[in-house]
Tab-separated table of C-alpha atoms and ligand atoms in Angstrom:
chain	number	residue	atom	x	y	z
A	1	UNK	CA	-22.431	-43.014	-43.062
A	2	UNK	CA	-23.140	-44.020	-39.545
A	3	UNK	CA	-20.602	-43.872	-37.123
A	4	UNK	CA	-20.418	-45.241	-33.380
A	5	UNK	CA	-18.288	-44.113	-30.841
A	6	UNK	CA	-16.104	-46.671	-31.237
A	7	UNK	CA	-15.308	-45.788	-35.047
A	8	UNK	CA	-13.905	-42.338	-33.587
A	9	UNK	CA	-10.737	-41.497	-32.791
A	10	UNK	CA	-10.084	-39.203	-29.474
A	11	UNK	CA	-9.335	-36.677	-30.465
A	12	UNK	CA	-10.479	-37.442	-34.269
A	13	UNK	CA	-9.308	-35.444	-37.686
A	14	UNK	CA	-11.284	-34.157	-40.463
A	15	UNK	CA	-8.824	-35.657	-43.130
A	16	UNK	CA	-9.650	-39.194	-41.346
A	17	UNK	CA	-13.327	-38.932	-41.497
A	18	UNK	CA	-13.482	-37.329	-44.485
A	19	UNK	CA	-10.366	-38.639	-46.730
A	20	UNK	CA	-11.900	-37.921	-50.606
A	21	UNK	CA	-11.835	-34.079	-48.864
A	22	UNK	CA	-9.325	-34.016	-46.261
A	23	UNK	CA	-8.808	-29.769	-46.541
A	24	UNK	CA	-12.615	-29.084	-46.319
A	25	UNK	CA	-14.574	-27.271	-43.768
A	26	UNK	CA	-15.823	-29.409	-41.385
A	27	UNK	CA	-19.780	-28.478	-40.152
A	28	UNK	CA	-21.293	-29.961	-37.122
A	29	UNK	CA	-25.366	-30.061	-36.711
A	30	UNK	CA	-26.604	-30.745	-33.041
A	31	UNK	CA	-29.748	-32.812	-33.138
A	32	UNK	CA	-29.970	-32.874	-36.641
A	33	UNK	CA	-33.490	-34.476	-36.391
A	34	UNK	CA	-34.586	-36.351	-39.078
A	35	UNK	CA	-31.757	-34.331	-41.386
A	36	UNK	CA	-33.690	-31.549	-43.385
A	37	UNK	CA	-31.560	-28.811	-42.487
A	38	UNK	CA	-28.205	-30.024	-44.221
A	39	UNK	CA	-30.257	-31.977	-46.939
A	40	UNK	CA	-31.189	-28.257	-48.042
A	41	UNK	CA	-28.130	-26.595	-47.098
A	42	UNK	CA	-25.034	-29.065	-48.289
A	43	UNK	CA	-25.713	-28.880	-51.567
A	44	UNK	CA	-25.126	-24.907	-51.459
A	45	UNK	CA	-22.052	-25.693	-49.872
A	46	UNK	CA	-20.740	-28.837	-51.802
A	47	UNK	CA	-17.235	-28.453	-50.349
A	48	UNK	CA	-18.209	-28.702	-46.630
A	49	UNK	CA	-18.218	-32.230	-44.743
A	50	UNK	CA	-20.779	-32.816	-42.266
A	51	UNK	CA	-20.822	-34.009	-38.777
A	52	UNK	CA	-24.394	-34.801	-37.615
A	53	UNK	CA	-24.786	-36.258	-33.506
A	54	UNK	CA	-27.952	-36.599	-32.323
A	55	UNK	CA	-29.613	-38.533	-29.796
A	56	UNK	CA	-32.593	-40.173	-30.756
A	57	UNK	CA	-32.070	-43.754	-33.281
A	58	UNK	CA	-34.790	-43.156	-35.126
A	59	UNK	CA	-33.650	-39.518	-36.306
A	60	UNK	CA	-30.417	-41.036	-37.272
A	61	UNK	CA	-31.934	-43.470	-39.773
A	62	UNK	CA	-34.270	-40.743	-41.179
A	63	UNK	CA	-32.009	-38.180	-41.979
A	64	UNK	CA	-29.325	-40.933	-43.319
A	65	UNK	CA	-31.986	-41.838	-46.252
A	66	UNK	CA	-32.655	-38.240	-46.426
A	67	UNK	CA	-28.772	-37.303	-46.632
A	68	UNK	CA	-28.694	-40.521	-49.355
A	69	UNK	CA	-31.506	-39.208	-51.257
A	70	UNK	CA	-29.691	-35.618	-51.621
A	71	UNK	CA	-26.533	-37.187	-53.140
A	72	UNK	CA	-24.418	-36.193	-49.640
A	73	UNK	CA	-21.894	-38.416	-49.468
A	74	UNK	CA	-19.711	-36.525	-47.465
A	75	UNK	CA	-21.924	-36.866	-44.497
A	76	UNK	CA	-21.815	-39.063	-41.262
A	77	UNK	CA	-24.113	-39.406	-38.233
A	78	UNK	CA	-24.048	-40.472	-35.057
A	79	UNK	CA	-25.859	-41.476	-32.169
A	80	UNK	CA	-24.756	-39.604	-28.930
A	81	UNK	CA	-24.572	-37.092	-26.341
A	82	UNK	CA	-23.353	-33.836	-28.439
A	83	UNK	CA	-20.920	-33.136	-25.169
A	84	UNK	CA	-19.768	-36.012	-25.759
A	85	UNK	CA	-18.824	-36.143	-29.524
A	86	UNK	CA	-17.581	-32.386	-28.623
A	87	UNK	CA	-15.257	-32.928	-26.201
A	88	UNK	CA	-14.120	-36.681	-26.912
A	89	UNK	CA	-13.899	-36.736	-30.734
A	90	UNK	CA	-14.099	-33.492	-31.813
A	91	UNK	CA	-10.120	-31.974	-31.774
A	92	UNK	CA	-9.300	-28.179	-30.566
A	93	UNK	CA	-9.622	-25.588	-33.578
A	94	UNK	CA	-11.070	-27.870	-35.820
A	95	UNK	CA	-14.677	-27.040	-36.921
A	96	UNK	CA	-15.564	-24.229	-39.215
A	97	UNK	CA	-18.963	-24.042	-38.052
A	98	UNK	CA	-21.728	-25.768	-35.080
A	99	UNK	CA	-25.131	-25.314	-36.208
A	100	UNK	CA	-28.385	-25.701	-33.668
A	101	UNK	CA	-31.553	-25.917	-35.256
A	102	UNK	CA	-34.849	-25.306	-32.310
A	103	UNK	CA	-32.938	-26.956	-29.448
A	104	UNK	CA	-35.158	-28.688	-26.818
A	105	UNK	CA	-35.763	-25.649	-24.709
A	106	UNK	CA	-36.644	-27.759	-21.353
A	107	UNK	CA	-39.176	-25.136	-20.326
A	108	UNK	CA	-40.271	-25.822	-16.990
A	109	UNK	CA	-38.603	-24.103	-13.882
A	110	UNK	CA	-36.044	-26.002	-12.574
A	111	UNK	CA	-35.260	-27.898	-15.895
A	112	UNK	CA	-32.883	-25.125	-17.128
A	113	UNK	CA	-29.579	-27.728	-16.177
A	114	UNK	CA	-30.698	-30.088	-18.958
A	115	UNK	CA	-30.705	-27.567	-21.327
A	116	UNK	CA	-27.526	-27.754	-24.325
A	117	UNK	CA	-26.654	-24.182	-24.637
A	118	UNK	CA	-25.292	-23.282	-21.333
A	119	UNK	CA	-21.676	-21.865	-20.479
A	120	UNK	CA	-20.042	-25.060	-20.609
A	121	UNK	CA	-21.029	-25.411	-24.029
A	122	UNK	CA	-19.871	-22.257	-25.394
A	123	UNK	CA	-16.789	-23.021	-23.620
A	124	UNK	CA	-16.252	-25.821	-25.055
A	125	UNK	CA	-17.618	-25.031	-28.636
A	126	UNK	CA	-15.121	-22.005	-28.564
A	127	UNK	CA	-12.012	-24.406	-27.608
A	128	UNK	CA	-12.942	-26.716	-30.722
A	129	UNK	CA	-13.959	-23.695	-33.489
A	130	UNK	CA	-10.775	-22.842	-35.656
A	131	UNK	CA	-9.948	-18.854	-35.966
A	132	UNK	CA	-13.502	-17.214	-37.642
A	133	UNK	CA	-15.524	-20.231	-36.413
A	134	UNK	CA	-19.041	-19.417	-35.890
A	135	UNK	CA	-22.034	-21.495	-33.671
A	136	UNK	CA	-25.689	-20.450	-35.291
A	137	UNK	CA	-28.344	-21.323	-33.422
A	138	UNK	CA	-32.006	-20.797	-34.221
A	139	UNK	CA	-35.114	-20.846	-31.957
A	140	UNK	CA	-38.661	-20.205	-31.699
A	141	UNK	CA	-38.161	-20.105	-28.031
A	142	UNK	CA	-37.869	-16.701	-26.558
A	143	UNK	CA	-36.860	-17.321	-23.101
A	144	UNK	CA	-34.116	-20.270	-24.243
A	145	UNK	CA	-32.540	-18.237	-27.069
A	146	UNK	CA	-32.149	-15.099	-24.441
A	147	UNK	CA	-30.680	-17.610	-22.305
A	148	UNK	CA	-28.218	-18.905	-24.791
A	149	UNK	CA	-27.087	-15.569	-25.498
A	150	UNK	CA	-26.456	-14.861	-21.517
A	151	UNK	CA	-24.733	-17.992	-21.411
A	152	UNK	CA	-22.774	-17.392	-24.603
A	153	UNK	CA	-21.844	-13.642	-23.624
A	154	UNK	CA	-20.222	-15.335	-20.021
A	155	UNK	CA	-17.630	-17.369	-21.803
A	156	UNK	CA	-16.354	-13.991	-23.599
A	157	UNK	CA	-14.913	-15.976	-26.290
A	158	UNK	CA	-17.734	-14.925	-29.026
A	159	UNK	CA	-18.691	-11.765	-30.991
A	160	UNK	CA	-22.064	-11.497	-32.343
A	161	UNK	CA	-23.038	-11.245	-35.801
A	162	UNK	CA	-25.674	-9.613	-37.702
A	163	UNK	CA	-27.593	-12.051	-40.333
A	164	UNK	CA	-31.063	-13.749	-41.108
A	165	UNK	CA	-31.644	-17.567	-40.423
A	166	UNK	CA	-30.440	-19.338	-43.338
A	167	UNK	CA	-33.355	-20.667	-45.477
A	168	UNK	CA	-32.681	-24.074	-44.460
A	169	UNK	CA	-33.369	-23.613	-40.655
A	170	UNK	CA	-36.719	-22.187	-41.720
A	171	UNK	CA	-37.770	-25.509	-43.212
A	172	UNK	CA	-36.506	-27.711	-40.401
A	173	UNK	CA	-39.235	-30.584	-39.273
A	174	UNK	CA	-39.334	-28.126	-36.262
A	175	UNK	CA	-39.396	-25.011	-38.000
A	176	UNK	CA	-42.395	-25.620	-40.298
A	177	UNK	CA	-44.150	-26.980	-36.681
A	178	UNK	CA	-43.563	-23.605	-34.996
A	179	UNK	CA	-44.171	-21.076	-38.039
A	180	UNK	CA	-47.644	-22.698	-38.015
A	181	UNK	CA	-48.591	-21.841	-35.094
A	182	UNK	CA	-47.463	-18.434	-35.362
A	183	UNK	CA	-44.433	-18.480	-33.967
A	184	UNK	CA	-41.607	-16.168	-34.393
A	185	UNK	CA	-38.047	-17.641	-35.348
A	186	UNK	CA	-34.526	-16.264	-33.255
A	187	UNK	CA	-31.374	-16.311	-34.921
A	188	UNK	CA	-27.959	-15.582	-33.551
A	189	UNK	CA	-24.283	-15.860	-35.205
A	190	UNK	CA	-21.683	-15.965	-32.635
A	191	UNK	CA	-18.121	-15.935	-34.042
A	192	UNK	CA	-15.447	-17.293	-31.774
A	193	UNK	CA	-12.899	-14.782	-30.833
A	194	UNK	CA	-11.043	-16.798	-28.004
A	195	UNK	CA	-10.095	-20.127	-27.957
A	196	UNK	CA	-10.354	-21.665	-24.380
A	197	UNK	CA	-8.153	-24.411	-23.600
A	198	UNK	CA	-10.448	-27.759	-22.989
A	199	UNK	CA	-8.828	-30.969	-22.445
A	200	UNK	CA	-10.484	-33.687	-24.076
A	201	UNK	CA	-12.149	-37.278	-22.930
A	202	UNK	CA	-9.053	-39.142	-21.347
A	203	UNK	CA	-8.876	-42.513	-23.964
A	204	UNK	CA	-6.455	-45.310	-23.589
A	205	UNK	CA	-4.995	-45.135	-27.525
A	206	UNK	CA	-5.454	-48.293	-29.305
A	207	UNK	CA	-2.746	-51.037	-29.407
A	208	UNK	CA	-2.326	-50.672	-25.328
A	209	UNK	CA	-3.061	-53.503	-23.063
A	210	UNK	CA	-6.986	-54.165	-22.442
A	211	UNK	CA	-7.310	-53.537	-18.825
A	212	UNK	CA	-6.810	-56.460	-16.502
A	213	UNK	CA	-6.598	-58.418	-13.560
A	214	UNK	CA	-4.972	-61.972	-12.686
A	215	UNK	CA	-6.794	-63.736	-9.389
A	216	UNK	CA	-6.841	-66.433	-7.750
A	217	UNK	CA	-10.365	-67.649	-6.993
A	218	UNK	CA	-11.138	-69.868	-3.752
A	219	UNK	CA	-12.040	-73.619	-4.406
A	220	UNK	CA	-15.951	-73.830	-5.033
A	221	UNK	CA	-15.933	-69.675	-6.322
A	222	UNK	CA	-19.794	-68.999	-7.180
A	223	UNK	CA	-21.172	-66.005	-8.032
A	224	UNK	CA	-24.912	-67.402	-7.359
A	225	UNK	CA	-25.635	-64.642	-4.246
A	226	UNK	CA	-24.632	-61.876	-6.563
A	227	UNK	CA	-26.308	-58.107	-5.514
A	228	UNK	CA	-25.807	-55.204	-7.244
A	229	UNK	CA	-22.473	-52.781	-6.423
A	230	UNK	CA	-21.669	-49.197	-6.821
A	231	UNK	CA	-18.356	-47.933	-6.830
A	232	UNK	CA	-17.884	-44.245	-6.737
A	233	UNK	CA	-15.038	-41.838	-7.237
A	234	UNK	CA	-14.524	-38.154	-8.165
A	235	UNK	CA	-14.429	-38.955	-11.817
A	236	UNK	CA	-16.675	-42.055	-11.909
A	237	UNK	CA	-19.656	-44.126	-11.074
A	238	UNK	CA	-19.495	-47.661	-11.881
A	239	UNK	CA	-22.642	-49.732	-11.236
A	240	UNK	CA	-22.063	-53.510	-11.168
A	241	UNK	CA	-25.610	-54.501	-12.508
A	242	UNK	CA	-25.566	-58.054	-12.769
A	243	UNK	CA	-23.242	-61.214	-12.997
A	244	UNK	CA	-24.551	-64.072	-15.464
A	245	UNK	CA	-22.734	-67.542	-16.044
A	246	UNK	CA	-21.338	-68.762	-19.066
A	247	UNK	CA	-23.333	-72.224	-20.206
A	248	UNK	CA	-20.550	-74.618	-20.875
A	249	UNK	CA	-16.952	-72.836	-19.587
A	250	UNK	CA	-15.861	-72.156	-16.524
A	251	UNK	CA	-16.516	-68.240	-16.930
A	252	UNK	CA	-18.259	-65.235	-15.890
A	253	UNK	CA	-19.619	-62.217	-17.343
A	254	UNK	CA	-20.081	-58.606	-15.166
A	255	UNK	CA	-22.910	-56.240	-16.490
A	256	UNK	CA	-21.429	-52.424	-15.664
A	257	UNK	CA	-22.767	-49.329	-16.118
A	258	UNK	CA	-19.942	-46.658	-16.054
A	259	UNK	CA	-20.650	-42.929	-15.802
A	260	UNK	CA	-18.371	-40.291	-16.035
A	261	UNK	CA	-18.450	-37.246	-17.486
A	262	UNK	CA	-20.175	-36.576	-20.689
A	263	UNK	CA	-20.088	-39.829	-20.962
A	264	UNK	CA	-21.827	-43.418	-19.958
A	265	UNK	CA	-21.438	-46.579	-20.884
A	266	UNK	CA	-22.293	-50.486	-20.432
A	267	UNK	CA	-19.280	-52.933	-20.878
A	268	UNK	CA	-19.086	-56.379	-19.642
A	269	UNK	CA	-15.976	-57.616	-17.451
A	270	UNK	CA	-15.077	-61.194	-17.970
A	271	UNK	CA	-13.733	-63.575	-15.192
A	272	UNK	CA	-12.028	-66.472	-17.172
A	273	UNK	CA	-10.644	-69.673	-15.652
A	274	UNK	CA	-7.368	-69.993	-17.119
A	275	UNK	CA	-4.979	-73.576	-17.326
A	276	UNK	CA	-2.721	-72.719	-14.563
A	277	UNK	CA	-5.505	-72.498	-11.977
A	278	UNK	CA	-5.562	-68.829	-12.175
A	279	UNK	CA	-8.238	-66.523	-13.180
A	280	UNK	CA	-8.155	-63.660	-16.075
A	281	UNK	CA	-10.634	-60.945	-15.374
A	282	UNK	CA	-10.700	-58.009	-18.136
A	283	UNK	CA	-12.997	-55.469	-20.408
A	284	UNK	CA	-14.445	-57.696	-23.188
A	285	UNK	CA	-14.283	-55.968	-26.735
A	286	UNK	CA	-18.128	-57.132	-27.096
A	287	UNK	CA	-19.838	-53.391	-27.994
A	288	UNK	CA	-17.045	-51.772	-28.722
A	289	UNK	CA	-16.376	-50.073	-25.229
A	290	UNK	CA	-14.112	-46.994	-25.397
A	291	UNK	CA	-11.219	-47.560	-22.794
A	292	UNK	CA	-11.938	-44.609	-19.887
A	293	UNK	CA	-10.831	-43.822	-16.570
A	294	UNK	CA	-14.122	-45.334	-15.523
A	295	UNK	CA	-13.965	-48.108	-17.639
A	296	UNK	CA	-10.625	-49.482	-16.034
A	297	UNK	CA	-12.408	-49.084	-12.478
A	298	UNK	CA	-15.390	-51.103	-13.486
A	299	UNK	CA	-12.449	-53.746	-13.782
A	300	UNK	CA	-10.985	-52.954	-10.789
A	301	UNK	CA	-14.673	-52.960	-9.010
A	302	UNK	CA	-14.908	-56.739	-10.390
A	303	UNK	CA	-11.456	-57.247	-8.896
A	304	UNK	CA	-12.400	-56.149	-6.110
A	305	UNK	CA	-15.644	-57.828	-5.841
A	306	UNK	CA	-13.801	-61.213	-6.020
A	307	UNK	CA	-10.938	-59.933	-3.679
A	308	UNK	CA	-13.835	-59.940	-0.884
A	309	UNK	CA	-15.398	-63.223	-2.467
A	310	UNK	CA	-11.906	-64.774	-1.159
A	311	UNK	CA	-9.821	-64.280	-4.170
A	312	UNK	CA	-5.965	-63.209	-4.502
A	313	UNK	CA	-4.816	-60.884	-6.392
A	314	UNK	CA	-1.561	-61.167	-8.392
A	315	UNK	CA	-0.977	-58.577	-11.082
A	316	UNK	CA	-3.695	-55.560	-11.706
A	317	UNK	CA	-3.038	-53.743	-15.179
A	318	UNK	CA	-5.927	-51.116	-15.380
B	1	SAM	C1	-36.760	-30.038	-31.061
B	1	SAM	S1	-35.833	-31.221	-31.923
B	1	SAM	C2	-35.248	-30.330	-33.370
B	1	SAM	C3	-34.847	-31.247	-34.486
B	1	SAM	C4	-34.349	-30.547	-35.772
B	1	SAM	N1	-33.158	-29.754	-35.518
B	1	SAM	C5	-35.439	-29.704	-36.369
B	1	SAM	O1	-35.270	-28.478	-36.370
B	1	SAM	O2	-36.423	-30.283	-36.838
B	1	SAM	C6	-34.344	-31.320	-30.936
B	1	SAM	C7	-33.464	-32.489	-31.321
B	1	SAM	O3	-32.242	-32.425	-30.597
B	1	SAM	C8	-31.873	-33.713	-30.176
B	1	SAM	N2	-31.019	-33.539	-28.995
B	1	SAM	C9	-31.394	-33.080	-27.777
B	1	SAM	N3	-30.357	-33.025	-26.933
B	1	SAM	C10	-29.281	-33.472	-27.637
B	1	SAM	C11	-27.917	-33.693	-27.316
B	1	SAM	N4	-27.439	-33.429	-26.091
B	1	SAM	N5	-27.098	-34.174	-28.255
B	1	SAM	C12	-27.571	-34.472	-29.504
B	1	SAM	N6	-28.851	-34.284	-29.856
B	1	SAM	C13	-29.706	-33.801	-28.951
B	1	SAM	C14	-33.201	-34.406	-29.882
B	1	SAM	O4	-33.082	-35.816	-29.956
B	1	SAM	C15	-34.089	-33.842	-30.976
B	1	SAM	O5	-34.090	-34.639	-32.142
């Protein structure tokens, strides 16, 4: 199944995602590609529930009919930053196993900070492994995989194992590409023998209030000048990208862009006349927006937006 961030939980639980086999291992796969890897593999390990993120859409769609066409049903993708699914959704101690099948390598000098496998990585795949938890990554790519290592060893949370690529990686989309030019596949097993301590994505739970704002907006309020704003903080950048008008009510719609880390996202912020005069801006549900830190100050960059557009402010809940 495919799964959006808003379907997740934060922190989420294999017996949720996978309730006809709550007790089994849980396997990630980072950039999954177009899915050969566990459509070989899960059926050697039919007890095993798989977690697939990767970033590209069409990828996703591939390896679902691929996953469908193997009989997986205890399977689900999704469509993100792996950070991201790692550190929001995935809970402390919980996976049995992250596989990375030929990683972008980002080879140019200079491009090393876009690369996955770095420190904070391994620091964070340690924190989420449960005791005996391995990573396996496998690489044509010399210089990357000898980085990965380096980067691995600094987190001293891992112990590395002896053992051959599992036949699976060696017929990845990726795989087959590299082998034919002559390439030479790396393959490392690092179990986890520390468990860091690394707090999660900070989510309002569901059931609290949707962040909010009550104003007062001047007689004759338009938004018709409207410029682009950036708000920044420590933890945030919110990007105000637009303001568009609703066609028959008296109402307003705020494009923002909202990064933080491991994480961005575009929500809209609604400012809605209401009967008594006053004005109700909040987060609108429309694409499921997951309630952050930065989320609540793109509401509070709207409020503040009308506060210098002549508003009045009488109760802020974000
Ligand atoms: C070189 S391809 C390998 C694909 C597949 N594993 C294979 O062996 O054929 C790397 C894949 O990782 C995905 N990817 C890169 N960075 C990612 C990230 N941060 N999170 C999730 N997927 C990522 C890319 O979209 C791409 O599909």
């Amino acid at each position: 199944m495919i799964l959006r961030l808003s379907d997740f939980r934060f922190p989420d639980s294999g017996a949720r995602l996978f309730p006809e086999n709550p007790d089994g291992d849980v396997v990630l796969e980072i950039g999954f590609g177009d899915g050969r890897f566990w459509a070989e593999q899960g059926p050697l390990e039919p007890g095993v529930n798989y977690l697939g993120v990767e970033l590209s859409g069409v990828s996703l769609l591939k390896a679902q009919r691929r996953l469908r066409a193997a009989g997986l049903g205890n399977a689900h993708l999704t469509k993100m930053p792996a950070m991201t699914l790692l550190r929001g959704v995935v809970a402390p101690r919980s996976l049995s196993r992250i596989v990375v099948n030929f990683p972008d390598p980002w080879p140019k000098a200079g491009h090393e900070e876009h690369r996955l496998l770095r420190e904070e990585f391994f620091e964070l795949a340690a924190s989420r492994l449960r005791e005996g938890g391995e990573v396996w990554i496998t690489t044509d790519h010399e210089e990357y995989f000898g980085f990965a290592l380096e980067h691995a060893a600094r987190t001293q949370a891992f112990e590395a194992l002896e053992a051959s690529p599992p036949a699976a990686a060696l017929r990845t989309k990726y795989a087959l590409k590299w082998q034919e030019l002559g390439l030479m596949v790396n393959h490392a097993r690092l179990r986890v023998t520390r468990h860091p301590n690394v707090s999660g994505l900070d989510v309002q739970n569901e059931g609290e209030n949707v962040p909010h704002a009550i104003v007062t907006l001047p007689p004759d309020f338009h938004l018709g000048d409207f410029e682009k704003t950036v708000a920044r903080t420590p933890a945030f950048t919110v990007v105000l990208l637009d303001a568009f008008r609703h066609a028959t009510r008296d109402q307003w719609a705020l494009l923002a862009h909202v990064e933080e880390r491991d994480l961005t996202q575009e929500a809209l912020v609604s400012v809605t006349r209401r009967e008594d005069g006053s004005s109700l801006v909040r987060l609108e549900r429309f694409g499921g927006p997951i309630v952050t830190p930065g989320l609540k100050g793109a509401v509070e960059a709207v409020t503040t937006l009308l506060e210098g557009r002549g508003a009045t402010v009488s109760h802020r809940a974000y």
